[in-house]
Amino acid sequence: MRAHSSRYRFLVRCVVPLLAAAAAAVLPTSATASQTATTWSVRGPSPAAPVSATVALNSAGGLTLAVAHKGTTVLAPAAVGLETTAADLTNGLTFLRRTDRIVTENYVMTTGKQRARHARMAESTLSFAGAEGTRMDLVLRVSGDGVAYRYVLPDTDGLTVTREASSYAPPADAPAWLLPYTANYEATRVETTAGAAAAGDFGFPALFDVDGTYVLLTESDVDGRYSGGRLTHQAGSGTYTIKLADAEITSPGPLATPWRTAIVGDLATVTASTLVDDLAPASKLTDTSWIRPGTVAWSWLSEHASPRDPVRQKQYVDFAARNGWSYILIDEGWDRSWVPDVVRYARARGVEVLLWFHWTALDTAQERDATLSLVKSWGVAGVKVDFMDSDSQARFQWYDDILRKTAEMRLMVNFHGATIPRGIQRTWPHVMTLEAIRGAEQFRTRAATNTMFPFTRNIVGGMDYTPVAFVVSDRDTTDAHEVATFLVYESGWQHAADKPENYDSRPEALRTLNQLPTTWDETRLLGGRPGQEAYLARRAGERWYVGGISAVPAKMFETPLTFLGKGRWLVETLRDGPHGLVREARVADSDDALSVPVATNGGFVTVICEYTKGRSTCDQPVRRVPQTDLVVTPAQAETRPGSTIDVRGTFTLPAGGPIRDVQLRVLPPAGWTAGGATVSAKHIRAGESISGAWTVTAATNADPGYVDVPVVATYRFPDDPQRRPVHVEQAVRVFVPPPNPSGAAYVSDLPFLGESNGWGPVERDRSNGEMDAGDGLPLTIAGRAFAKGIGTHAPSEVTVWLGGTCSQLQAEVGIDDEVTESGSVAFQLFGDGRQLADTGVVRRGDGARPLAVDVGGVRMLTLKVTDGGDGKNFDHADWADARVTCA
């Protein structure tokens, strides 16, 4: 008894000062409390905390939650609770107990508006029993900038949630900035009021202005245990209710739902809030040293066809290298036949490569294992995954799976066609950004919409708007506005969306872009209102960066510089001038103000650095990697499993330098081995070289086909702002022949040594279908069905090994019946690079065209389909009954 009494006094001392609730409601050991309490209040973790929440139990046993800011209600009492297939926990509840604690966490982000985070929240758990005896805990957390709650169902072997009653009730006349719901969050955000909003569903986050106190509604900590939610609204009502993406959500055991989250405060508090991340699970990664935010050169928006062109991609690499940008993104259309070469070209110039994927190419464990391992072996640094377009529990389970795999492979991630961030960038720090925004790729840019994003979508996490797209002709923004989006919008990877020529033609814009970081130590709102203006100050290290975008008539923006430290500062501003972009600089201190003329729908970027005598610009040198040469011999080789090849490499610094910490080595593929030492040099000066020689042995179980044996040189160079090694690589292209075919062999049964396809994968014994492997139909041409063959989509190529042992190829070729409109293609055959046959244009309705071609002596046979000269739409091409006759 004595020990119990001592603990009781400790609880009273610690808990009562933190809470505004009556003492009887605080003490879980009080039987009277559990019988009589019907209202419970929770205030933030400090006595002066402005935010509080009140939970009430009504006479029907239903719960409501209200939120107040500085004593004024901003969210009126609104229902909370949920239903499962076994229990209705929206009414008939009985209070059991209350427990309280303070949650304090410190963590560091790899991306975002603030690197180092400090979270402190008061947490209260209110336990209830439903009419069926099911226990439900309502867990509330209140911080200085918001309120969050979740449901915990602890005593179950499994359950199925069918509905949440969770709702919010801002005043009906509160101005609101809402996003009509679509699963990719790319609809146009609208300005309305809470009550006047149309009936229907709205996506998170949703922003309301309650007499100058802003409330941002969203959610945190959603993963595969649950589905994503959204808000649903009845016309004329101010109440918004949570609607789940799935009709049923299954849990195999105890369940803790996502946090229903309301960020509350003045606009500056809401904009700078990190509450969504604070509520999320801690990082699952212990080593984040390989994760690097940065600027990305991206070609798809300005040139849709460019991702199919390796020459053009190398031009983007050259542009990125000249300007010190960290990455290029090769979007939809790349081909595995040339990507490794572009990756090597880029890395030798200090630029890393990111690759685009449709999510269905990575939707199984087998696809993720094979594909991600392959691109990692090429040296790819990260992936952009697109078109998930779902908030279902199944899709969040897929997110869990691909995030675990990419983390294991040390591949960074950008999600497009995606859901919004719900704390994902804290839990998985290799997520650099997510789309979930109506970005520049919509080709209709409006200043009024742009100025909503900093106060809505971008508050909850990185936003891949793909900024600075001068190429968009349907825009009402100025050039300075476009440049400023790069700073005003936060994204760990900023995908600059225009072509090199458009940036080079605006040298002042490019000069500014080259100086802007993409992650921040601190962020402050300096002024603005959604749909009108947004002005932010961000700090990276000792430098400050101020940016603004406007959707109002021309004006003078002014702000005190009190956030600067002591001393004198050089303040350098890029803004709109009467004849284009202009740059201005002056010296100031923290007692001064920043005054910038802002054009109608304009913007500006200001860089602020420490002033020293004679300094005229804040520009820092951009990273430019020295040019080096790596020659590898032989360029090509052929070997059998278990056999060896001799490889040599010479690495040279033609001019400049010196470079240091140089290493030259061979990196054999998995299962292969290499004899010979790594060659090292502490320094290499201009004109000097190092060389190495190795004996490489193929794996005894080496798969047939082509494999690269890379020779790699790494080095560092003086004054590198990123302080990381440069990777230079060339490879010996080694061919491992498969067994020679014999007798009558169907081409669809042979190993494919190379394949490419205009849409989805090449299909064996089925038509092309859509994006997924195996989704085609039986091969059918003009009503004739074929059991064997290859289904492709122009343009396509398939290469198989004949080994010089076959005499003839026979096939029936044509457009598959699965297409509903006319396609046109041409079928071609190549033997060892020499054209053997060309059908000319074949159209839908022509029927199956017989093909018989002499392939005597051919080692490599390539079956190629072109688009017939009129584009690739509906070009589903069948090599039906394709077979070779061999010795």
Coordinates of N, CA, C and O in Angstrom, one line a residue, residues 156-219:
T156 N -8.2 -7.5 -29.5 CA -8.8 -8.2 -30.5 C -7.8 -9.1 -31.3 O -6.6 -8.8 -31.3
D157 N -8.3 -10.2 -31.8 CA -7.5 -11.1 -32.6 C -7.6 -10.8 -34.1 O -7.0 -11.4 -34.9
G158 N -8.3 -9.7 -34.4 CA -8.5 -9.3 -35.8 C -9.8 -8.6 -35.9 O -10.8 -8.9 -35.1
L159 N -9.9 -7.7 -36.8 CA -11.2 -7.0 -37.0 C -11.3 -6.4 -38.4 O -10.3 -6.4 -39.1
T160 N -12.5 -5.9 -38.7 CA -12.7 -5.3 -40.0 C -13.4 -4.0 -39.7 O -14.6 -4.0 -39.2
V161 N -12.8 -2.8 -40.1 CA -13.4 -1.5 -39.9 C -14.3 -1.2 -41.1 O -13.9 -1.5 -42.3
T162 N -15.5 -0.8 -40.9 CA -16.4 -0.5 -42.0 C -16.7 1.0 -42.2 O -17.1 1.4 -43.2
R163 N -16.5 1.8 -41.1 CA -16.8 3.2 -41.2 C -16.2 4.0 -40.0 O -16.0 3.4 -39.0
E164 N -15.8 5.2 -40.3 CA -15.5 6.2 -39.2 C -16.5 7.2 -39.2 O -17.0 7.7 -40.2
A165 N -16.9 7.6 -37.9 CA -17.8 8.8 -37.7 C -17.0 10.0 -37.6 O -17.6 11.1 -37.5
S166 N -15.7 9.9 -37.6 CA -14.8 11.1 -37.4 C -15.2 12.3 -38.3 O -15.3 12.1 -39.5
S167 N -15.3 13.4 -37.6 CA -15.8 14.6 -38.4 C -15.2 15.9 -37.8 O -14.7 15.9 -36.6
Y168 N -15.4 17.0 -38.5 CA -14.9 18.3 -38.1 C -16.0 19.3 -38.4 O -16.7 19.1 -39.4
A169 N -16.1 20.3 -37.6 CA -17.2 21.3 -37.8 C -16.6 22.7 -37.7 O -16.8 23.4 -36.7
P170 N -16.0 23.2 -38.8 CA -15.6 24.6 -38.8 C -16.9 25.5 -39.0 O -17.9 24.9 -39.4
P171 N -16.8 26.7 -38.7 CA -18.0 27.6 -38.9 C -18.4 27.6 -40.4 O -17.5 27.6 -41.3
A172 N -19.7 27.6 -40.7 CA -20.1 27.5 -42.1 C -19.6 28.6 -42.9 O -19.5 28.5 -44.1
D173 N -19.4 29.8 -42.3 CA -19.0 31.0 -43.1 C -17.5 31.1 -43.2 O -17.0 32.1 -43.7
A174 N -16.7 30.1 -42.7 CA -15.3 30.2 -42.7 C -14.8 30.1 -44.1 O -15.1 29.1 -44.8
P175 N -13.9 31.0 -44.6 CA -13.3 30.8 -45.9 C -12.6 29.5 -45.9 O -11.9 29.1 -44.9
A176 N -12.6 28.8 -47.1 CA -12.0 27.5 -47.2 C -11.3 27.4 -48.5 O -11.8 27.9 -49.5
W177 N -10.2 26.6 -48.5 CA -9.5 26.3 -49.7 C -9.4 24.8 -49.8 O -8.8 24.1 -49.1
L178 N -10.2 24.3 -50.8 CA -10.5 22.8 -50.8 C -10.1 22.2 -52.1 O -10.1 22.9 -53.2
L179 N -9.8 20.9 -52.1 CA -9.4 20.2 -53.2 C -10.4 19.1 -53.6 O -10.5 18.1 -52.8
P180 N -11.2 19.3 -54.6 CA -12.1 18.2 -55.0 C -11.4 16.9 -55.2 O -10.3 16.9 -55.8
Y181 N -11.9 15.9 -54.5 CA -11.0 14.7 -54.4 C -10.9 13.9 -55.7 O -11.8 13.6 -56.4
T182 N -9.6 13.6 -56.0 CA -9.3 12.6 -57.0 C -8.2 11.8 -56.4 O -7.4 12.3 -55.6
A183 N -8.0 10.6 -56.8 CA -7.0 9.7 -56.2 C -5.6 10.1 -56.4 O -4.7 9.7 -55.7
N184 N -5.3 11.0 -57.4 CA -4.0 11.5 -57.6 C -3.8 12.9 -57.1 O -2.7 13.5 -57.3
Y185 N -4.8 13.5 -56.5 CA -4.8 14.8 -55.9 C -4.3 15.9 -56.9 O -3.7 16.9 -56.5
E186 N -4.7 15.8 -58.1 CA -4.3 16.8 -59.1 C -5.4 17.6 -59.6 O -5.3 18.3 -60.7
A187 N -6.6 17.6 -58.9 CA -7.7 18.5 -59.3 C -7.3 20.0 -59.0 O -6.3 20.3 -58.3
T188 N -8.1 20.9 -59.5 CA -7.8 22.3 -59.3 C -8.4 22.7 -57.9 O -9.6 22.5 -57.7
R189 N -7.6 23.2 -57.0 CA -8.1 23.7 -55.7 C -9.0 24.9 -55.8 O -8.8 25.7 -56.7
V190 N -10.1 24.9 -55.0 CA -11.1 26.0 -55.1 C -11.1 26.8 -53.8 O -10.9 26.2 -52.7
E191 N -11.5 28.0 -53.9 CA -11.7 28.9 -52.8 C -13.2 29.1 -52.6 O -13.9 29.5 -53.5
T192 N -13.7 28.8 -51.4 CA -15.1 28.8 -51.1 C -15.3 29.1 -49.6 O -14.4 29.8 -49.0
T193 N -16.4 28.7 -49.0 CA -16.5 28.7 -47.6 C -16.9 27.3 -47.1 O -17.3 26.4 -48.0
A194 N -16.8 27.0 -45.8 CA -17.0 25.7 -45.3 C -18.5 25.2 -45.7 O -18.7 24.1 -46.0
G195 N -19.4 26.1 -45.6 CA -20.8 25.8 -45.8 C -21.2 25.8 -47.3 O -22.1 25.0 -47.7
A196 N -20.6 26.7 -48.0 CA -21.0 26.9 -49.5 C -20.3 25.9 -50.4 O -20.6 25.8 -51.6
A197 N -19.3 25.1 -49.9 CA -18.6 24.1 -50.7 C -19.7 23.1 -51.3 O -20.6 22.8 -50.7
A198 N -19.4 22.7 -52.5 CA -20.3 21.7 -53.1 C -20.3 20.4 -52.4 O -19.4 20.1 -51.6
A199 N -21.4 19.7 -52.5 CA -21.5 18.4 -51.9 C -20.5 17.5 -52.6 O -20.3 17.6 -53.8
G200 N -19.9 16.6 -51.8 CA -19.0 15.6 -52.4 C -17.8 15.5 -51.6 O -17.8 15.8 -50.4
D201 N -16.8 14.9 -52.2 CA -15.6 14.5 -51.5 C -14.4 15.5 -51.7 O -14.3 16.0 -52.9
F202 N -13.6 15.8 -50.7 CA -12.5 16.7 -50.8 C -11.3 16.0 -50.2 O -11.3 15.3 -49.2
G203 N -10.2 16.2 -50.9 CA -8.9 15.6 -50.5 C -8.2 16.4 -49.5 O -8.3 17.7 -49.4
F204 N -7.4 15.7 -48.7 CA -6.5 16.4 -47.8 C -5.3 17.1 -48.5 O -5.0 16.6 -49.6
P205 N -4.7 18.1 -47.9 CA -5.2 18.9 -46.8 C -6.2 19.9 -47.2 O -6.2 20.4 -48.3
A206 N -7.1 20.2 -46.2 CA -8.1 21.2 -46.4 C -7.9 22.3 -45.4 O -7.7 22.1 -44.2
L207 N -8.0 23.6 -45.9 CA -7.6 24.7 -45.1 C -8.9 25.6 -44.9 O -9.6 25.9 -45.8
F208 N -9.0 26.1 -43.6 CA -10.2 26.9 -43.2 C -9.6 28.1 -42.4 O -8.7 28.0 -41.6
D209 N -10.2 29.3 -42.6 CA -9.9 30.5 -41.9 C -11.0 30.9 -41.0 O -12.1 31.3 -41.4
V210 N -10.8 30.6 -39.7 CA -11.8 30.9 -38.7 C -11.4 32.2 -37.9 O -10.7 32.2 -36.9
D211 N -11.9 33.3 -38.5 CA -11.6 34.6 -37.9 C -10.2 34.9 -37.7 O -9.8 35.3 -36.6
G212 N -9.3 34.5 -38.6 CA -7.9 34.7 -38.5 C -7.1 33.6 -37.9 O -5.9 33.6 -37.9
T213 N -7.8 32.6 -37.3 CA -7.1 31.4 -36.9 C -7.3 30.4 -38.0 O -8.5 30.1 -38.4
Y214 N -6.2 29.8 -38.5 CA -6.3 28.9 -39.6 C -6.3 27.4 -39.1 O -5.6 27.1 -38.1
V215 N -7.1 26.6 -39.7 CA -7.2 25.2 -39.4 C -6.9 24.4 -40.7 O -7.6 24.5 -41.7
L216 N -5.9 23.6 -40.6 CA -5.6 22.7 -41.8 C -5.9 21.2 -41.4 O -5.3 20.7 -40.4
L217 N -6.8 20.6 -42.1 CA -7.2 19.2 -41.8 C -6.5 18.3 -42.7 O -6.5 18.4 -43.9
T218 N -5.9 17.2 -42.1 CA -5.2 16.2 -42.9 C -5.1 15.0 -42.0 O -5.9 14.8 -41.0
E219 N -4.2 14.1 -42.3 CA -4.0 12.9 -41.5 C -2.5 12.5 -41.6 O -1.8 12.9 -42.4

